[in-house]
């Protein structure tokens, strides 16, 4: 009879251990999942930042931009140096929150990561006379 009780105690002990081991494992699994999530986010940021540097020189004049089209790939770091050849102009790309003022002869530089795909208009943001509205261009992010 004592042997049976001893055996039952032993079995209970084994079950208790297995039970706690199961909990430990699930806790470990949870920790592993938590550790995996941040690297995934890091790789997304890394992907955005490892894009090539694409440099452009844009001239603004009455009434247009040269070049009129800027084409880059998604993820590229875009550096635009702009200059007005005559009067005050502006260069705005609303989709990327860019709006710089160009005073004659002074170079202005803006840099951004082309993280959104699409075709985005850019335009002159400083009133410059009768052709002001014709001062438009296109940013293409492929
Ligand atoms: Cu140039 Cu408005």
Coordinates of N, CA and C and ligand atoms in Angstrom, one line a residue:
X1 N 0.8 -1.2 0.0 CA 0.0 0.0 0.0 C 0.9 1.3 0.0
X2 N 1.9 1.2 0.8 CA 2.8 2.4 0.9 C 3.5 2.6 -0.4
X3 N 3.8 1.5 -1.1 CA 4.5 1.5 -2.4 C 3.6 2.2 -3.4
X4 N 2.3 1.9 -3.3 CA 1.4 2.6 -4.3 C 1.4 4.1 -4.1
X5 N 1.3 4.5 -2.8 CA 1.2 5.9 -2.5 C 2.5 6.6 -2.9
X6 N 3.6 5.9 -2.7 CA 4.9 6.5 -3.1 C 5.0 6.7 -4.7
X7 N 4.5 5.6 -5.4 CA 4.4 5.7 -6.8 C 3.6 6.8 -7.3
X8 N 2.4 7.0 -6.6 CA 1.5 8.1 -7.0 C 2.2 9.5 -6.8
X9 N 2.9 9.6 -5.7 CA 3.6 10.8 -5.4 C 4.6 11.1 -6.4
X10 N 5.3 10.0 -6.8 CA 6.3 10.1 -7.9 C 5.7 10.6 -9.2
X11 N 4.6 10.0 -9.5 CA 3.9 10.4 -10.8 C 3.4 11.8 -10.8
X12 N 2.9 12.2 -9.6 CA 2.4 13.6 -9.4 C 3.6 14.6 -9.6
X13 N 4.7 14.2 -9.0 CA 5.9 15.0 -9.1 C 6.4 15.2 -10.6
X14 N 6.3 14.1 -11.3 CA 6.7 14.1 -12.7 C 5.8 15.0 -13.5
X15 N 4.5 14.8 -13.2 CA 3.5 15.6 -13.9 C 3.7 17.1 -13.7
X16 N 3.9 17.4 -12.3 CA 4.1 18.8 -12.0 C 5.3 19.4 -12.7
X17 N 6.4 18.6 -12.8 CA 7.6 19.1 -13.5 C 7.3 19.3 -15.0
X18 N 6.6 18.3 -15.6 CA 6.3 18.5 -17.0 C 5.5 19.7 -17.3
X19 N 4.5 19.9 -16.3 CA 3.6 21.1 -16.4 C 4.4 22.4 -16.4
X20 N 5.3 22.5 -15.5 CA 6.1 23.7 -15.4 C 7.0 23.9 -16.5
X21 N 7.5 22.8 -17.1 CA 8.4 22.8 -18.2 C 7.6 23.4 -19.4
X22 N 6.3 22.9 -19.5 CA 5.5 23.4 -20.6 C 5.4 24.9 -20.6
X23 N 5.1 25.4 -19.4 CA 5.0 26.9 -19.2 C 6.3 27.6 -19.6
X24 N 7.4 27.0 -19.1 CA 8.7 27.7 -19.4 C 8.9 27.8 -21.0
X25 N 8.5 26.7 -21.6 CA 8.7 26.6 -23.1 C 7.8 27.7 -23.8
X26 N 6.5 27.8 -23.3 CA 5.7 28.8 -23.9 C 6.2 30.2 -23.7
X27 N 6.7 30.4 -22.5 CA 7.3 31.7 -22.1 C 8.5 32.0 -23.1
X28 N 9.3 30.9 -23.3 CA 10.5 31.1 -24.1 C 10.0 31.4 -25.6
X29 N 9.0 30.7 -26.0 CA 8.5 30.9 -27.4 C 8.0 32.4 -27.5
X30 N 7.3 32.9 -26.4 CA 6.9 34.3 -26.5 C 8.1 35.2 -26.6
X31 N 9.1 34.9 -25.9 CA 10.3 35.8 -25.9 C 10.9 35.7 -27.3
X32 N 11.0 34.6 -27.9 CA 11.6 34.4 -29.2 C 10.8 35.3 -30.2
X33 N 9.4 35.2 -30.1 CA 8.6 36.0 -31.0 C 8.9 37.5 -30.9
X34 N 9.0 37.9 -29.6 CA 9.3 39.3 -29.3 C 10.6 39.8 -29.9
X35 N 11.6 38.8 -29.9 CA 12.9 39.2 -30.4 C 12.9 39.2 -31.9
X36 N 12.0 38.5 -32.6 CA 12.0 38.5 -34.0 C 11.4 39.8 -34.6
X37 N 10.4 40.3 -33.9 CA 9.7 41.5 -34.4 C 10.6 42.7 -34.7
X38 N 11.4 43.2 -33.8 CA 12.2 44.4 -34.1 C 13.1 44.2 -35.3
X39 N 13.9 43.1 -35.5 CA 14.7 43.0 -36.7 C 13.9 43.2 -38.0
X40 N 12.7 42.7 -38.0 CA 11.9 42.9 -39.2 C 11.7 44.4 -39.5
X41 N 11.4 45.1 -38.4 CA 11.2 46.6 -38.6 C 12.5 47.2 -39.0
X42 N 13.6 46.8 -38.4 CA 14.9 47.3 -38.8 C 15.2 47.1 -40.3
X43 N 14.9 45.9 -40.8 CA 15.2 45.6 -42.1 C 14.4 46.5 -43.1
X44 N 13.1 46.9 -42.7 CA 12.3 47.8 -43.5 C 13.0 49.1 -43.6
X45 N 13.5 49.6 -42.4 CA 14.1 50.9 -42.4 C 15.4 50.8 -43.2
X46 N 16.2 49.7 -43.0 CA 17.4 49.5 -43.7 C 17.2 49.6 -45.2
X47 N 16.1 48.9 -45.7 CA 15.8 48.9 -47.1 C 15.5 50.3 -47.6
X48 N 14.8 51.1 -46.8 CA 14.6 52.5 -47.2 C 15.9 53.3 -47.3
X49 N 16.8 53.0 -46.5 CA 18.0 53.8 -46.4 C 19.1 53.3 -47.3
X50 N 19.1 52.1 -47.8 CA 20.2 51.6 -48.6 C 20.0 51.9 -50.1
X51 N 18.9 52.7 -50.4 CA 18.7 53.1 -51.8 C 19.9 53.9 -52.3
X52 N 20.0 53.9 -53.6 CA 21.1 54.7 -54.2 C 20.8 56.2 -54.0
X53 N 21.9 57.0 -54.1 CA 21.8 58.4 -54.1 C 21.6 58.9 -55.5
X54 N 20.5 59.6 -55.8 CA 20.2 60.2 -57.1 C 20.3 61.7 -57.0
X55 N 21.2 62.3 -57.7 CA 21.3 63.8 -57.6 C 20.8 64.4 -58.9
X56 N 20.1 65.5 -58.6 CA 19.5 66.3 -59.8 C 19.9 67.8 -59.6
X57 N 20.1 68.4 -60.7 CA 20.3 69.9 -60.7 C 19.1 70.5 -61.5
X58 N 18.3 71.2 -60.8 CA 17.0 71.8 -61.4 C 17.2 73.3 -61.5
X59 N 16.9 73.8 -62.7 CA 16.9 75.2 -63.0 C 15.5 75.7 -63.0
X60 N 15.2 76.8 -62.4 CA 13.9 77.4 -62.4 C 14.0 78.7 -63.2
X61 N 13.0 79.0 -64.0 CA 13.1 80.2 -64.8 C 11.7 80.6 -65.2
X62 N 11.5 81.8 -65.8 CA 10.2 82.2 -66.3 C 10.0 81.5 -67.7
X63 N 9.1 80.6 -67.8 CA 8.4 80.0 -66.8 C 8.4 78.5 -66.9
X64 N 9.3 77.9 -66.2 CA 9.4 76.5 -66.3 C 10.5 75.9 -65.4
X65 N 10.7 74.6 -65.5 CA 11.8 73.9 -64.8 C 12.6 73.1 -65.8
X66 N 13.8 73.0 -65.6 CA 14.7 72.2 -66.4 C 15.6 71.3 -65.5
X67 N 15.4 70.0 -65.5 CA 14.5 69.2 -66.2 C 13.1 69.3 -65.7
X68 N 12.2 68.9 -66.6 CA 10.7 68.9 -66.2 C 10.3 67.6 -65.5
X69 N 11.1 66.6 -65.7 CA 10.8 65.3 -65.1 C 12.0 64.7 -64.4
X70 N 11.7 64.3 -63.2 CA 12.7 63.6 -62.3 C 12.3 62.2 -62.1
X71 N 13.1 61.2 -62.5 CA 12.7 59.8 -62.3 C 13.7 59.1 -61.4
X72 N 13.1 58.4 -60.4 CA 13.9 57.7 -59.5 C 13.2 56.3 -59.2
X73 N 13.9 55.5 -58.4 CA 13.3 54.2 -58.0 C 13.0 54.3 -56.5
X74 N 11.9 53.6 -56.1 CA 11.5 53.6 -54.8 C 12.7 53.2 -53.9
X75 N 12.9 53.9 -52.8 CA 14.0 53.6 -51.9 C 15.2 54.5 -52.1
X76 N 15.3 55.1 -53.3 CA 16.4 56.0 -53.6 C 16.5 57.2 -52.6
X77 N 17.7 57.6 -52.3 CA 17.8 58.9 -51.6 C 18.0 59.9 -52.7
X78 N 17.1 60.9 -52.7 CA 17.0 61.9 -53.8 C 17.6 63.2 -53.3
X79 N 18.5 63.8 -54.0 CA 19.1 65.1 -53.6 C 18.9 66.0 -54.8
X80 N 18.1 67.0 -54.5 CA 17.8 68.0 -55.6 C 18.5 69.4 -55.2
X81 N 19.3 69.8 -56.1 CA 19.9 71.2 -56.0 C 19.1 72.0 -57.0
X82 N 18.5 73.1 -56.5 CA 17.7 73.9 -57.4 C 18.2 75.4 -57.4
X83 N 18.0 76.1 -58.5 CA 18.5 77.4 -58.6 C 17.6 78.2 -59.5
X84 N 17.3 79.4 -59.2 CA 16.5 80.3 -60.1 C 17.5 81.0 -61.0
X85 N 17.1 81.1 -62.3 CA 17.9 81.8 -63.2 C 17.5 83.3 -63.4
X86 N 16.3 83.6 -62.9 CA 15.9 85.0 -63.1 C 15.3 85.6 -61.8
X87 N 14.0 85.4 -61.6 CA 13.3 86.0 -60.4 C 13.1 85.0 -59.3
X88 N 12.4 85.4 -58.3 CA 12.0 84.5 -57.2 C 11.1 83.4 -57.7
X89 N 11.4 82.2 -57.4 CA 10.5 81.0 -57.7 C 10.5 80.1 -56.5
X90 N 9.8 79.1 -56.6 CA 9.8 78.1 -55.5 C 9.8 76.7 -56.1
X91 N 10.1 75.7 -55.3 CA 10.0 74.3 -55.8 C 9.3 73.5 -54.7
X92 N 8.1 73.1 -55.0 CA 7.3 72.3 -54.1 C 6.9 71.0 -54.6
X93 N 7.1 69.9 -53.8 CA 6.6 68.6 -54.1 C 5.7 68.2 -52.9
X94 N 4.4 68.5 -53.0 CA 3.5 68.3 -51.9 C 3.5 66.9 -51.3
X95 N 3.6 65.9 -52.2 CA 3.6 64.5 -51.7 C 4.7 64.2 -50.8
X96 N 5.8 64.9 -50.9 CA 6.9 64.7 -50.0 C 7.2 65.8 -49.0
X97 N 6.2 66.7 -48.9 CA 6.3 67.8 -47.9 C 7.4 68.7 -48.2
X98 N 7.8 68.9 -49.5 CA 8.9 69.8 -49.8 C 8.4 71.1 -50.4
X99 N 9.0 72.2 -49.9 CA 8.6 73.5 -50.4 C 9.8 74.4 -50.1
X100 N 10.6 74.7 -51.2 CA 11.8 75.5 -51.0 C 11.6 76.8 -51.8
X101 N 12.1 77.9 -51.3 CA 12.1 79.2 -52.0 C 13.4 79.4 -52.7
X102 N 13.3 79.8 -53.9 CA 14.5 80.0 -54.7 C 14.7 81.5 -55.1
X103 N 15.8 82.0 -54.6 CA 16.1 83.4 -54.9 C 17.2 83.4 -56.0
X104 N 17.1 84.3 -57.0 CA 18.0 84.3 -58.1 C 19.5 84.0 -57.8
X105 N 20.1 83.1 -58.5 CA 21.5 82.8 -58.3 C 21.9 82.0 -57.1
X106 N 21.0 81.8 -56.2 CA 21.4 81.0 -55.0 C 20.9 79.6 -55.0
X107 N 21.8 78.7 -54.9 CA 21.5 77.3 -54.9 C 20.9 76.8 -53.6
X108 N 19.8 76.0 -53.7 CA 19.1 75.4 -52.5 C 19.1 73.9 -52.7
X109 N 19.3 73.2 -51.6 CA 19.4 71.8 -51.7 C 18.3 71.1 -50.8
X110 N 17.7 70.1 -51.3 CA 16.7 69.4 -50.5 C 17.0 67.9 -50.7
X111 N 16.9 67.1 -49.6 CA 17.2 65.7 -49.7 C 16.0 64.9 -49.1
X112 N 15.6 63.9 -49.7 CA 14.6 63.0 -49.1 C 14.7 61.6 -49.7
X113 N 14.0 60.7 -49.0 CA 14.0 59.3 -49.4 C 12.7 59.1 -50.2
X114 N 12.8 58.6 -51.4 CA 11.6 58.4 -52.2 C 10.9 57.1 -51.8
X115 N 10.2 57.1 -50.7 CA 9.6 55.9 -50.2 C 8.2 55.6 -50.7
X116 N 7.6 56.5 -51.4 CA 6.3 56.3 -52.0 C 6.4 56.2 -53.5
X117 N 5.8 55.1 -54.0 CA 5.7 54.9 -55.4 C 4.7 55.8 -56.0
X118 N 4.9 56.3 -57.3 CA 3.8 57.0 -57.9 C 4.4 58.1 -58.8
X119 N 3.4 58.9 -59.4 CA 3.8 60.0 -60.2 C 3.3 61.3 -59.4
X120 N 4.2 62.1 -59.0 CA 3.8 63.3 -58.2 C 4.2 64.6 -58.9
X121 N 3.3 65.5 -58.9 CA 3.6 66.8 -59.5 C 4.5 67.7 -58.6
X122 N 5.4 68.4 -59.3 CA 6.1 69.5 -58.5 C 5.8 70.8 -59.2
X123 N 5.9 71.9 -58.5 CA 5.4 73.1 -59.1 C 6.1 74.3 -58.4
X124 N 6.0 75.5 -59.0 CA 6.5 76.7 -58.5 C 5.6 77.2 -57.4
X125 N 6.1 77.5 -56.2 CA 5.3 77.8 -55.0 C 5.4 79.3 -54.7
X126 N 6.0 80.1 -55.5 CA 6.1 81.5 -55.3 C 5.6 82.2 -56.6
X127 N 4.6 83.1 -56.4 CA 4.0 83.7 -57.5 C 5.1 84.5 -58.3
X128 N 5.1 84.2 -59.6 CA 6.2 84.8 -60.4 C 5.7 85.4 -61.7
X129 N 4.5 85.7 -61.8 CA 4.0 86.4 -63.0 C 3.0 85.5 -63.7
X130 N 2.8 86.0 -65.0 CA 1.7 85.4 -65.8 C 1.9 83.9 -66.1
X131 N 3.1 83.4 -66.1 CA 3.3 82.0 -66.4 C 3.5 81.1 -65.2
X132 N 3.3 81.7 -64.0 CA 3.5 81.0 -62.8 C 2.9 79.6 -62.7
X133 N 1.7 79.5 -63.2 CA 0.9 78.2 -63.2 C 1.5 77.2 -64.2
X134 N 2.3 77.7 -65.1 CA 2.9 76.8 -66.1 C 4.1 76.1 -65.5
X135 N 4.6 76.6 -64.4 CA 5.9 76.1 -63.8 C 5.6 74.8 -63.1
X136 N 5.5 73.8 -63.8 CA 5.2 72.5 -63.2 C 6.2 71.4 -63.7
X137 N 6.3 70.3 -63.0 CA 7.1 69.2 -63.4 C 6.6 68.0 -62.8
X138 N 7.3 66.9 -63.0 CA 6.8 65.6 -62.5 C 7.9 64.8 -61.8
X139 N 7.6 64.3 -60.7 CA 8.5 63.4 -60.0 C 7.9 62.0 -60.1
X140 N 8.7 61.1 -60.8 CA 8.2 59.7 -61.0 C 9.1 58.8 -60.1
X141 N 8.4 58.1 -59.2 CA 9.0 57.1 -58.3 C 8.5 55.7 -58.7
X142 N 9.5 55.0 -59.3 CA 9.1 53.7 -59.9 C 9.3 52.5 -58.9
Ligands
LIG1 CU1 7.9 80.5 -60.7 CU2 5.9 80.9 -59.7

